[in-house]
PDB file of N, CA and C in Angstrom:
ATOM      1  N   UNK A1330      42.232 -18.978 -10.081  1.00  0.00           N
ATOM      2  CA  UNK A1330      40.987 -19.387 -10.690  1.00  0.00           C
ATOM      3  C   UNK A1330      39.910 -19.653  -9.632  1.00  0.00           C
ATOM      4  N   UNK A1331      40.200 -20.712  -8.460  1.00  0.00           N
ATOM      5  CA  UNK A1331      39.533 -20.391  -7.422  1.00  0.00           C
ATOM      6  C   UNK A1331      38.773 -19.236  -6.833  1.00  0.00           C
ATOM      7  N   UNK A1332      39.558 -18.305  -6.397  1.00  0.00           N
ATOM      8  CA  UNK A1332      39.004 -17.040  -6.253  1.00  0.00           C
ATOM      9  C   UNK A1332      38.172 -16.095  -7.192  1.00  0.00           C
ATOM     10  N   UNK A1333      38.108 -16.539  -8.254  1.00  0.00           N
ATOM     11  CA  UNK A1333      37.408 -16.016  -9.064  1.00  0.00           C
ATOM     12  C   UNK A1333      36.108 -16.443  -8.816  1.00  0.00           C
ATOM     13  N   UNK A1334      36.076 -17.923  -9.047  1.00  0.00           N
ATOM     14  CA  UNK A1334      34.931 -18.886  -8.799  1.00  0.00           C
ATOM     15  C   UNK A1334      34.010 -18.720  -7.703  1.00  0.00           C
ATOM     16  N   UNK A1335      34.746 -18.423  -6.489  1.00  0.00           N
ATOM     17  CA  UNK A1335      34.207 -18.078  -5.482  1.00  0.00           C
ATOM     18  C   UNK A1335      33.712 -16.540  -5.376  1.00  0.00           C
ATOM     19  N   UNK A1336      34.159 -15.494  -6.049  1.00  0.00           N
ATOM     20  CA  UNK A1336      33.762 -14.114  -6.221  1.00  0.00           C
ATOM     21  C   UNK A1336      32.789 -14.502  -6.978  1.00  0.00           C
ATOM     22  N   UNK A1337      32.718 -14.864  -8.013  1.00  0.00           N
ATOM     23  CA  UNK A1337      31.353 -14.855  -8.822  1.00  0.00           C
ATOM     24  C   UNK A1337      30.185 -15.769  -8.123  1.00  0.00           C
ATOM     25  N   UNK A1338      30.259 -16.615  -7.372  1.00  0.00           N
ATOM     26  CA  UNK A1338      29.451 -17.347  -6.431  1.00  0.00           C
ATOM     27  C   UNK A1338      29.071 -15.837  -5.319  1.00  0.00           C
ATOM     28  N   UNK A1339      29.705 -16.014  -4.770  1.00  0.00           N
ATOM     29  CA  UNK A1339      29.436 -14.625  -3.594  1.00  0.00           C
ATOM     30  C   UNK A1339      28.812 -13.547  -4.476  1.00  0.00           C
ATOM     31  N   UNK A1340      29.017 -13.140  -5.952  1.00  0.00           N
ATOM     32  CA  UNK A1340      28.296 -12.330  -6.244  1.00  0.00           C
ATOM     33  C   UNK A1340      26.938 -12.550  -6.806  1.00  0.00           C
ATOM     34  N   UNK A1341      26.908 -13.698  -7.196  1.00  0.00           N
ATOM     35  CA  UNK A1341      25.200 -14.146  -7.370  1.00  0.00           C
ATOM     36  C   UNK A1341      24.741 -14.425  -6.328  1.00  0.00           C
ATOM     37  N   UNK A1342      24.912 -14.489  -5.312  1.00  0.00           N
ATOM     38  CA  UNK A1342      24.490 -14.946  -3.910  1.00  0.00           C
ATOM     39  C   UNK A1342      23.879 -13.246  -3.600  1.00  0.00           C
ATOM     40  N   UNK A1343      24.927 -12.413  -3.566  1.00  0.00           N
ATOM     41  CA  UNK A1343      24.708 -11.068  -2.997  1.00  0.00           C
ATOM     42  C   UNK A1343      23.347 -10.599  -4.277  1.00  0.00           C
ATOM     43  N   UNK A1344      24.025 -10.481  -5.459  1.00  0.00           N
ATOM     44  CA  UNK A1344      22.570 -10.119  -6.497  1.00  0.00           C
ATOM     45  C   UNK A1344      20.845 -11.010  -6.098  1.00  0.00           C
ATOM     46  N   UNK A1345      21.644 -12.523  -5.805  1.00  0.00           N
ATOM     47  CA  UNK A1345      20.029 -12.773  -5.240  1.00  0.00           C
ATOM     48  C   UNK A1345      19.664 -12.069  -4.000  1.00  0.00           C
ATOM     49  N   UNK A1346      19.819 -11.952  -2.739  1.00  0.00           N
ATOM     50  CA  UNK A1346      19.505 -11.727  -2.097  1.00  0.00           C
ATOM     51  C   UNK A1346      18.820 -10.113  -2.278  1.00  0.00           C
ATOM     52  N   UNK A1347      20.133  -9.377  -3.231  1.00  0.00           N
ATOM     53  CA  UNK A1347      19.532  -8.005  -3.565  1.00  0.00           C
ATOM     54  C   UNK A1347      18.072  -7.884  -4.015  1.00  0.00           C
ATOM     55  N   UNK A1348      17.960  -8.732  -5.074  1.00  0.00           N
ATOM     56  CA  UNK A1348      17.133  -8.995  -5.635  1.00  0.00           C
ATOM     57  C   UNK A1348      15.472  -9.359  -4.828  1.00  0.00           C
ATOM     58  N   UNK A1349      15.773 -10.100  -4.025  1.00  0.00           N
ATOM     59  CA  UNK A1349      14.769 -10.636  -3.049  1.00  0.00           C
ATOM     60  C   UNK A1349      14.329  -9.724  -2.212  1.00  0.00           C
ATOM     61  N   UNK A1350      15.326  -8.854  -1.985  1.00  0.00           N
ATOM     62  CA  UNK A1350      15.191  -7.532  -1.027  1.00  0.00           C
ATOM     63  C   UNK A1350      14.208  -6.476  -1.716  1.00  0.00           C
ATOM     64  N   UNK A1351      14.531  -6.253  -2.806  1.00  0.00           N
ATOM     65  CA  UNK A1351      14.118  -5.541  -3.547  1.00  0.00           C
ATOM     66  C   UNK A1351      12.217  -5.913  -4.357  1.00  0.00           C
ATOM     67  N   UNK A1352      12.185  -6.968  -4.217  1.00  0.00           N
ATOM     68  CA  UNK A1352      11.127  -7.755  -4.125  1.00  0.00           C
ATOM     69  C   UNK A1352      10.128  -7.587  -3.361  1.00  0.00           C
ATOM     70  N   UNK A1353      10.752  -7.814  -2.114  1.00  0.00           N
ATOM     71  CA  UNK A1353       9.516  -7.620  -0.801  1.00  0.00           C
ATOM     72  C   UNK A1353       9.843  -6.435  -0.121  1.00  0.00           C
ATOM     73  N   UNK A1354      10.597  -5.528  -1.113  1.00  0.00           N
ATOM     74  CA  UNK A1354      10.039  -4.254  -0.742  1.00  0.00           C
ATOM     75  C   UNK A1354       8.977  -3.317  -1.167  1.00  0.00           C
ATOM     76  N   UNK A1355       9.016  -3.539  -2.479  1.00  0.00           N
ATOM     77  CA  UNK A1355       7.915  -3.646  -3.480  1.00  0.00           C
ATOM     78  C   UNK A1355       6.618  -4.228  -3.036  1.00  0.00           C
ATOM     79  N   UNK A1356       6.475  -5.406  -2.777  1.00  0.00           N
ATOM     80  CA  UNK A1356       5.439  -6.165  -2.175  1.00  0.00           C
ATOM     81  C   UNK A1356       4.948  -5.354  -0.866  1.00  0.00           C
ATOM     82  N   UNK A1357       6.001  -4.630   0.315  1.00  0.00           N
ATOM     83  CA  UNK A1357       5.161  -4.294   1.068  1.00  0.00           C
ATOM     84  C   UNK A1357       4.587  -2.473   0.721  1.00  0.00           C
ATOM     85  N   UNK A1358       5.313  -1.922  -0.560  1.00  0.00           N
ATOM     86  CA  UNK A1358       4.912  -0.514  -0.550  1.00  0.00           C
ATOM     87  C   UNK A1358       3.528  -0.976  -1.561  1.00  0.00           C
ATOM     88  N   UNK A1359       3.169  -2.093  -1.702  1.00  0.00           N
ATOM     89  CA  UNK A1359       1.776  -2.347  -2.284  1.00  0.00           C
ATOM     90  C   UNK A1359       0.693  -2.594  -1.431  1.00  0.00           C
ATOM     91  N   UNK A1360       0.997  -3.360  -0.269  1.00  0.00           N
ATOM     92  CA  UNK A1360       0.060  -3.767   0.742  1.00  0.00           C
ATOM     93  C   UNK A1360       0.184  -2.487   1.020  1.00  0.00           C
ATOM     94  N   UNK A1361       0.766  -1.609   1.438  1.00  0.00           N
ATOM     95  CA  UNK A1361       0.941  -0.189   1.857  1.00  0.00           C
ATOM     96  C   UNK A1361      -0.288   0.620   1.926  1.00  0.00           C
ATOM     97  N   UNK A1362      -0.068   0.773   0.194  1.00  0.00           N
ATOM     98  CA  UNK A1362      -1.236   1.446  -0.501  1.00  0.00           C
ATOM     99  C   UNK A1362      -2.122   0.690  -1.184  1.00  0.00           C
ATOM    100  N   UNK A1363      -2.718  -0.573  -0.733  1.00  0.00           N
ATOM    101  CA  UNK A1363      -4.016  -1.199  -0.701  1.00  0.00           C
ATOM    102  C   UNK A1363      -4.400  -0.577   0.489  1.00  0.00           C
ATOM    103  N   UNK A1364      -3.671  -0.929   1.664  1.00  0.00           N
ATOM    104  CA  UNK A1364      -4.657  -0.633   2.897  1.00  0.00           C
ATOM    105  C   UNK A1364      -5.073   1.231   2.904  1.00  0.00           C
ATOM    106  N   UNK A1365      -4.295   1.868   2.700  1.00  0.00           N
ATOM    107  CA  UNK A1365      -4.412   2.906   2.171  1.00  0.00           C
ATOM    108  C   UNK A1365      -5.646   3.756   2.176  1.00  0.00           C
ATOM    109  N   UNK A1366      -5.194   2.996   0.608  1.00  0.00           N
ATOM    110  CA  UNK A1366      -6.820   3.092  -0.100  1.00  0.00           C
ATOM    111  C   UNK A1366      -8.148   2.268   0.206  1.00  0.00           C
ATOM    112  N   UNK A1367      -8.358   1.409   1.146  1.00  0.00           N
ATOM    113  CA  UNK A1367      -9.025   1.305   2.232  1.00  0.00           C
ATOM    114  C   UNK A1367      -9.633   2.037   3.094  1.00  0.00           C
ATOM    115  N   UNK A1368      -8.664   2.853   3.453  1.00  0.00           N
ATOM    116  CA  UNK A1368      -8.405   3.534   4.601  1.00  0.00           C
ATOM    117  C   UNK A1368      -9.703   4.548   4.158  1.00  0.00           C
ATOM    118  N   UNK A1369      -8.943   5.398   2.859  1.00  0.00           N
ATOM    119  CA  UNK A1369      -9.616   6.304   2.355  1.00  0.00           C
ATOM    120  C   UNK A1369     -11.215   6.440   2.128  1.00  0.00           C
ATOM    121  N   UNK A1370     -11.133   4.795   1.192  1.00  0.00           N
ATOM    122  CA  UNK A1370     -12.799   4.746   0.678  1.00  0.00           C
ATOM    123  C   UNK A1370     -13.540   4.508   2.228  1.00  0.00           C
ATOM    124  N   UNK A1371     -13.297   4.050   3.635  1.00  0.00           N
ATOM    125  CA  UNK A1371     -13.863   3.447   4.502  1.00  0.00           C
ATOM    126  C   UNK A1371     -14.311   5.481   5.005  1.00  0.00           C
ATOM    127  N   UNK A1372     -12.996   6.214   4.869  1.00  0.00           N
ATOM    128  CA  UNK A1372     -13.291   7.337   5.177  1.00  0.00           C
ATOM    129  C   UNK A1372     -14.711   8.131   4.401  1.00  0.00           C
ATOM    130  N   UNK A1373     -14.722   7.771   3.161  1.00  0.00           N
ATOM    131  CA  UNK A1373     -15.591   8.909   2.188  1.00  0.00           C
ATOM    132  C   UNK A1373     -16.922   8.013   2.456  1.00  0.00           C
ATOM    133  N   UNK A1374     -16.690   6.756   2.704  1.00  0.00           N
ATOM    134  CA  UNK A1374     -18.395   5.965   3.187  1.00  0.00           C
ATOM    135  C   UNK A1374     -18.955   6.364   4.658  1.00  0.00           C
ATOM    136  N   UNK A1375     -18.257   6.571   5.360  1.00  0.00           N
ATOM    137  CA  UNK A1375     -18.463   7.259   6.703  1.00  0.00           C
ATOM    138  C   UNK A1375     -19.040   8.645   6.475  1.00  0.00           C
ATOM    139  N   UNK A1376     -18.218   9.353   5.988  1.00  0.00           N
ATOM    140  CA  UNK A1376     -18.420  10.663   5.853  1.00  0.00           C
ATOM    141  C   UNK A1376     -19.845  10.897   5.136  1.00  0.00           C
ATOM    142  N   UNK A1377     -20.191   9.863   3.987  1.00  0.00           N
ATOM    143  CA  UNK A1377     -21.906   9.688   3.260  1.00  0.00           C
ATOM    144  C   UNK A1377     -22.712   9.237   4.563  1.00  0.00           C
ATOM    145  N   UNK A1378     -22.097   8.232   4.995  1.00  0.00           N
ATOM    146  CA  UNK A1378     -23.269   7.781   5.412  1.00  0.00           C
ATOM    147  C   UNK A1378     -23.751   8.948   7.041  1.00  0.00           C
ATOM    148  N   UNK A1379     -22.776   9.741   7.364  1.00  0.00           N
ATOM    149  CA  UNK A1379     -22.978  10.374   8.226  1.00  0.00           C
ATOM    150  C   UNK A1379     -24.213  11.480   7.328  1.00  0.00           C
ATOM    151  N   UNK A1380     -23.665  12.176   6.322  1.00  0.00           N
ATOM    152  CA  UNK A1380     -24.525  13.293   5.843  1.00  0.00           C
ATOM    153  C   UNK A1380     -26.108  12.586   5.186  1.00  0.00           C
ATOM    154  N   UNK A1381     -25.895  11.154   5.106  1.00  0.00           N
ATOM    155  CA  UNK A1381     -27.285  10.573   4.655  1.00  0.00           C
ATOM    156  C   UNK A1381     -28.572  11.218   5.833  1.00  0.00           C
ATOM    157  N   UNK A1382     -27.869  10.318   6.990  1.00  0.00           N
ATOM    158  CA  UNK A1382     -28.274  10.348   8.504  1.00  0.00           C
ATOM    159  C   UNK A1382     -28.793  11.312   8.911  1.00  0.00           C
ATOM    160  N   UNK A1383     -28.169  12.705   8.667  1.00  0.00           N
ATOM    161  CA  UNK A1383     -28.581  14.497   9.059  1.00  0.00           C
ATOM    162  C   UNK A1383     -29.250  14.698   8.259  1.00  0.00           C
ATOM    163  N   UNK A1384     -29.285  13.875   7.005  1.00  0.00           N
ATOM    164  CA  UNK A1384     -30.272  14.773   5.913  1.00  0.00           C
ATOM    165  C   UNK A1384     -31.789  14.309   6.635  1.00  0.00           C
ATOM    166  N   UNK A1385     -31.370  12.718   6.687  1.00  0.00           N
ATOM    167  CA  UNK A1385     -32.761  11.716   6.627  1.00  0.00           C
ATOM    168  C   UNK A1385     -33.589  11.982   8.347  1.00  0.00           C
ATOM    169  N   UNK A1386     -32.733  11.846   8.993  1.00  0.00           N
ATOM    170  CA  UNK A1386     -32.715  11.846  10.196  1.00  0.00           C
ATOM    171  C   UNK A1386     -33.945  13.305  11.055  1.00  0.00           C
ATOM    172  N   UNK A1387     -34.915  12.421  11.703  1.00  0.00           N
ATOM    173  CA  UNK A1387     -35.613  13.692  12.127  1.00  0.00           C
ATOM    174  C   UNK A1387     -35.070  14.293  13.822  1.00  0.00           C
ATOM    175  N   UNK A1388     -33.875  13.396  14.230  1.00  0.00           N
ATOM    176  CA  UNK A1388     -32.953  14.156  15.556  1.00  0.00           C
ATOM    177  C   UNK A1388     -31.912  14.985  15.418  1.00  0.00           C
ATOM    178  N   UNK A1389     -32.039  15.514  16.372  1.00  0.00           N
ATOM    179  CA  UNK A1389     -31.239  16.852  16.332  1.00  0.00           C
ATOM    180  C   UNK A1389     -29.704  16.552  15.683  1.00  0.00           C
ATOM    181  N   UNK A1390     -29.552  17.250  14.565  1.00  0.00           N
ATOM    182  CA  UNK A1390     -27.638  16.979  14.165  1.00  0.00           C
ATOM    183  C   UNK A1390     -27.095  16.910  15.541  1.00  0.00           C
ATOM    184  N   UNK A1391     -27.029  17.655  16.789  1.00  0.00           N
ATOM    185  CA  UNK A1391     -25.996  17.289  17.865  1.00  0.00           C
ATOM    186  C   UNK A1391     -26.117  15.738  17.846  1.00  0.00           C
ATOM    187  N   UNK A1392     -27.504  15.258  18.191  1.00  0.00           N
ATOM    188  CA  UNK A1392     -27.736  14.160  18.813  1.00  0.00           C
ATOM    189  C   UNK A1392     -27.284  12.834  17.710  1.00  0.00           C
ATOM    190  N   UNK A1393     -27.509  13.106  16.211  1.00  0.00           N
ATOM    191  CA  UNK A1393     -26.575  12.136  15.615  1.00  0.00           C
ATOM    192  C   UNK A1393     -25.421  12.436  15.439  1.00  0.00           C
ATOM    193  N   UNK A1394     -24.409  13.257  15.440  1.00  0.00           N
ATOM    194  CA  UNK A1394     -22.702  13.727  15.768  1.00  0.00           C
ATOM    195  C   UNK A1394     -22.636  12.727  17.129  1.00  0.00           C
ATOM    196  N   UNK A1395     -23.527  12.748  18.257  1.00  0.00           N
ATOM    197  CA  UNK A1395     -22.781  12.549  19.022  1.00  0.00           C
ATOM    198  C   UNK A1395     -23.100  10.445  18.973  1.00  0.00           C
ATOM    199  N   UNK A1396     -23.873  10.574  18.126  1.00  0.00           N
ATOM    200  CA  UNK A1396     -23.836   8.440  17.980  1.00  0.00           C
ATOM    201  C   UNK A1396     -22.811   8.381  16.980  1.00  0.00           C
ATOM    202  N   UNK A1397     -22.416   9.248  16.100  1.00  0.00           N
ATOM    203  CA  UNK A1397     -21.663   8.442  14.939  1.00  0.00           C
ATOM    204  C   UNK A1397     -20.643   8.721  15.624  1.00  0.00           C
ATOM    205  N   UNK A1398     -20.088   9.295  16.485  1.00  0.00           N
ATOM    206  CA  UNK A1398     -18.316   9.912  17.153  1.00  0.00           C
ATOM    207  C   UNK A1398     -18.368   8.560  18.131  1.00  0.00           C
ATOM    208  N   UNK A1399     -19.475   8.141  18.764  1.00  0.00           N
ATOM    209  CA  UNK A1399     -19.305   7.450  19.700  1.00  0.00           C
ATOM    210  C   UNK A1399     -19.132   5.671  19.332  1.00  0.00           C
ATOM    211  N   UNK A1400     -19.768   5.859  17.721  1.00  0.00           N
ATOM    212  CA  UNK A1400     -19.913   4.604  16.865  1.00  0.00           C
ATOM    213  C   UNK A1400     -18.553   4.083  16.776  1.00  0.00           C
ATOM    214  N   UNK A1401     -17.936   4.978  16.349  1.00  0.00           N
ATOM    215  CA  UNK A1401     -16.813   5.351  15.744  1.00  0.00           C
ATOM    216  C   UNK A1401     -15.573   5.024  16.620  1.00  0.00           C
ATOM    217  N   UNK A1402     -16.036   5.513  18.093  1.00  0.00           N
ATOM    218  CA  UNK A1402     -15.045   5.296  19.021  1.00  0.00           C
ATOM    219  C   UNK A1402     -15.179   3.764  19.431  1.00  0.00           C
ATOM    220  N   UNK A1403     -16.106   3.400  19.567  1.00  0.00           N
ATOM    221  CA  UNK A1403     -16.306   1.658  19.660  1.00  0.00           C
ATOM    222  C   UNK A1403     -15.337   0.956  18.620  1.00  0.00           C
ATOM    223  N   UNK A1404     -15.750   1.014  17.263  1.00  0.00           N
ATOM    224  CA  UNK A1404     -15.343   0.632  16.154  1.00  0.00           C
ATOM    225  C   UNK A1404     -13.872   0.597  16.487  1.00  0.00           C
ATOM    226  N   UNK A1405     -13.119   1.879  16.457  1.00  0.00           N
ATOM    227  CA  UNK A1405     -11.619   1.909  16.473  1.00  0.00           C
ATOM    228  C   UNK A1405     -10.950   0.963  18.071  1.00  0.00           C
ATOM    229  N   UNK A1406     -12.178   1.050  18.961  1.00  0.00           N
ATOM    230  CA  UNK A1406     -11.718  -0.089  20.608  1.00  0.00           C
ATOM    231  C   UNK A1406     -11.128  -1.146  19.858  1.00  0.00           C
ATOM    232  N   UNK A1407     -12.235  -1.916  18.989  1.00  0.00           N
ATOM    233  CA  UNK A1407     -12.800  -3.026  18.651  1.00  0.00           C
ATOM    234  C   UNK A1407     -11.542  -3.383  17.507  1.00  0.00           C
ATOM    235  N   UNK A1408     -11.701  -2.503  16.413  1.00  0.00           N
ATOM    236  CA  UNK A1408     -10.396  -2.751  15.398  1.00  0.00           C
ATOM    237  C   UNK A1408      -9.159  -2.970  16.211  1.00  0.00           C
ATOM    238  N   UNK A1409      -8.412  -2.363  17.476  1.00  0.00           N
ATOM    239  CA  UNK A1409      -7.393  -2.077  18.157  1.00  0.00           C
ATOM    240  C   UNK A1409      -7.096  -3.606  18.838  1.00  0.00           C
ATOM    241  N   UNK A1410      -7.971  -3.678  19.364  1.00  0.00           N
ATOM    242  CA  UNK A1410      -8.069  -5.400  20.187  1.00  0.00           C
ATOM    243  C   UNK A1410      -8.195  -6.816  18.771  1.00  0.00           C
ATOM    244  N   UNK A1411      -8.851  -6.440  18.020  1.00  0.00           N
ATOM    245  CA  UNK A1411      -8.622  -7.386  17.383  1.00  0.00           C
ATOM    246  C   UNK A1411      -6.942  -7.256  16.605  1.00  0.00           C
ATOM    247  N   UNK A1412      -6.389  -6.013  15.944  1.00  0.00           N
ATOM    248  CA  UNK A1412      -5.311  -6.195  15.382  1.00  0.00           C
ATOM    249  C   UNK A1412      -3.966  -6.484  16.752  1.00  0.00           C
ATOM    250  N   UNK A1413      -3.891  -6.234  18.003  1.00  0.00           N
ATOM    251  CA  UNK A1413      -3.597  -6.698  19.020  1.00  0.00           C
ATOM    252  C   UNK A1413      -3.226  -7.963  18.966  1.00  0.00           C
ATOM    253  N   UNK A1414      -4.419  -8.579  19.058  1.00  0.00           N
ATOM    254  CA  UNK A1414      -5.060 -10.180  19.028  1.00  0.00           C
ATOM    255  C   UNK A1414      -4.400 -10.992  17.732  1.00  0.00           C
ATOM    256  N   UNK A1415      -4.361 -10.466  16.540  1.00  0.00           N
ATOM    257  CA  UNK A1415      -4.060 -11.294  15.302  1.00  0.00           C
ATOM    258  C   UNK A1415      -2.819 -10.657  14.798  1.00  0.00           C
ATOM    259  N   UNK A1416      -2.052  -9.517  15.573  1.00  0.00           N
ATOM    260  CA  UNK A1416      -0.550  -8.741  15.025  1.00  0.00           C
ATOM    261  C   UNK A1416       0.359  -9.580  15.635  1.00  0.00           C
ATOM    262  N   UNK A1417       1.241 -10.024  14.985  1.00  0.00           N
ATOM    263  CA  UNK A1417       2.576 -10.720  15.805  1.00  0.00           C
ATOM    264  C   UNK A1417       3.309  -9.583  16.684  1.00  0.00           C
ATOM    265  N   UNK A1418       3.775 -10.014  17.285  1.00  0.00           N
ATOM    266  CA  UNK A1418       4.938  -9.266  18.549  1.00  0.00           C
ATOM    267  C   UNK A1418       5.719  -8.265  17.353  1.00  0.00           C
ATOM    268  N   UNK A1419       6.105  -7.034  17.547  1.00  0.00           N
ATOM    269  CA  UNK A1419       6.707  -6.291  16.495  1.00  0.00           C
ATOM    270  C   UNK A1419       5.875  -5.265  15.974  1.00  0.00           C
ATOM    271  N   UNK A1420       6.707  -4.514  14.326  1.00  0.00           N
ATOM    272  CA  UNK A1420       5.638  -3.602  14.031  1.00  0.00           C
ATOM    273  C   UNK A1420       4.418  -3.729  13.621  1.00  0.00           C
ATOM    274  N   UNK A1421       3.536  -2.646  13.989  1.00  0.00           N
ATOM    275  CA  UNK A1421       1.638  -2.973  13.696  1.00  0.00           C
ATOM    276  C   UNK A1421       1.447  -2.661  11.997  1.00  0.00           C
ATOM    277  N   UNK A1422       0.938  -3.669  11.824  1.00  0.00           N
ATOM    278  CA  UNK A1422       0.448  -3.393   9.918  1.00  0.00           C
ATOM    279  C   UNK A1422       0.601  -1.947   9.787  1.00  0.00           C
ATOM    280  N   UNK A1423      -0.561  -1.266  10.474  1.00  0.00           N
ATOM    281  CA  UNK A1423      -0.630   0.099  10.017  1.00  0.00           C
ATOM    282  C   UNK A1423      -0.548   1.048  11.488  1.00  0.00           C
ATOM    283  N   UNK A1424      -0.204   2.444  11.377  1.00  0.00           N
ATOM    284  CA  UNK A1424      -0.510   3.261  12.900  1.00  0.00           C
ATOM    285  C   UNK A1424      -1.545   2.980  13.264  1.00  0.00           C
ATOM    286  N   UNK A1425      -1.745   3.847  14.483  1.00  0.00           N
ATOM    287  CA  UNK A1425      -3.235   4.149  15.198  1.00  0.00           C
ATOM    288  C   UNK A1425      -3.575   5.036  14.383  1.00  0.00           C
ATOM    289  N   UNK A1426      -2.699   6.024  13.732  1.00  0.00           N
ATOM    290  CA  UNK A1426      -3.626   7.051  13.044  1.00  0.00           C
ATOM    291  C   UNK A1426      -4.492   7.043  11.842  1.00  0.00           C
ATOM    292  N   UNK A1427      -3.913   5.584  11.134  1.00  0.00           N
ATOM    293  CA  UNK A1427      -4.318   5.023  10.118  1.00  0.00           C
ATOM    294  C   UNK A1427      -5.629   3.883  10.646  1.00  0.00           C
ATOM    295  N   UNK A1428      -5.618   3.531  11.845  1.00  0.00           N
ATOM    296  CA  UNK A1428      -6.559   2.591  12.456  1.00  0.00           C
ATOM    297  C   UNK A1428      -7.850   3.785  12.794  1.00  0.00           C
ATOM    298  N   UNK A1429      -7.257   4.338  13.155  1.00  0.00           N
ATOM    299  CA  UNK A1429      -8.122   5.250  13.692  1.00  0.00           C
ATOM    300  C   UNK A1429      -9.501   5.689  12.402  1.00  0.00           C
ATOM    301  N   UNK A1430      -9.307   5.500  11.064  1.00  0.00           N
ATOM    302  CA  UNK A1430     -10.238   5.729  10.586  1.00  0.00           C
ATOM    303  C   UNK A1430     -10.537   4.694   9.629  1.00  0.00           C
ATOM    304  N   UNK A1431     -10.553   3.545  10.080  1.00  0.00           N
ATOM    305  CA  UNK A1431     -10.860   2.324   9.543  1.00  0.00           C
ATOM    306  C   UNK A1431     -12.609   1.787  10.388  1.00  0.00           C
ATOM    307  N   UNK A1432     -13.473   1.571   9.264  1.00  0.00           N
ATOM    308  CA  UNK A1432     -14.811   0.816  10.501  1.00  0.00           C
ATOM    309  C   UNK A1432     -15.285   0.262   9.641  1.00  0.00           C
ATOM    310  N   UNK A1433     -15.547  -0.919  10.130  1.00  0.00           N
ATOM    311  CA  UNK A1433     -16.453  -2.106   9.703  1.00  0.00           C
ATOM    312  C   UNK A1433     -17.862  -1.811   9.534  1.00  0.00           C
ATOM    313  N   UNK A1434     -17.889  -2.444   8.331  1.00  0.00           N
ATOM    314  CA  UNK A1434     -19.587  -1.778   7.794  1.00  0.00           C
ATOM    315  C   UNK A1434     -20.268  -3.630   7.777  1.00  0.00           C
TER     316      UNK A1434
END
């Protein structure tokens, strides 16, 4: 009877933990695709506000390509050092490749 008692203990123990696992795995394939989709809309506002710029803009398209690439390259320094700065020791929220097209408006 003992051993029973104790199997069914060990097995709600193992189902919670499953359970919990299963939880904050969920939880992080959501932060996942929040930042994501972040990622994305930060992309399609860049991409406007670049073609606003060439439309509006009376300098040469080279000469604004070469401020928004260079904007851009600041921006991603700047994002890099700060997630650096505020990432614990371990894995980074997101890649560089995913940082890479993130900018603060």
């Amino acid at each position: 009877m003992k051993n029973r008692a104790k199997q069914s203990r060990e097995a709600e123990i193992v189902n919670a933990q499953l359970q919990l696992e299963t939880t904050e795995a969920e939880e992080r394939r959501q932060r996942t695709q929040q930042i994501e989709e972040q990622i994305n809309k930060n992309k399609k506002k860049t991409k406007e506000l670049l073609i606003d710029e060439l439309m509006k803009s009376s300098r040469p398209a080279e000469e604004v390509i070469a401020q928004d690439t260079a904007t851009m390259k600041q921006d991603l320094e700047q994002q890099q050092l700060h997630d650096e700065a505020s990432q614990p020791a371990g894995k980074p929220l997101y890649s560089t490749e995913q940082s890479r097209h993130v900018r603060k408006w």
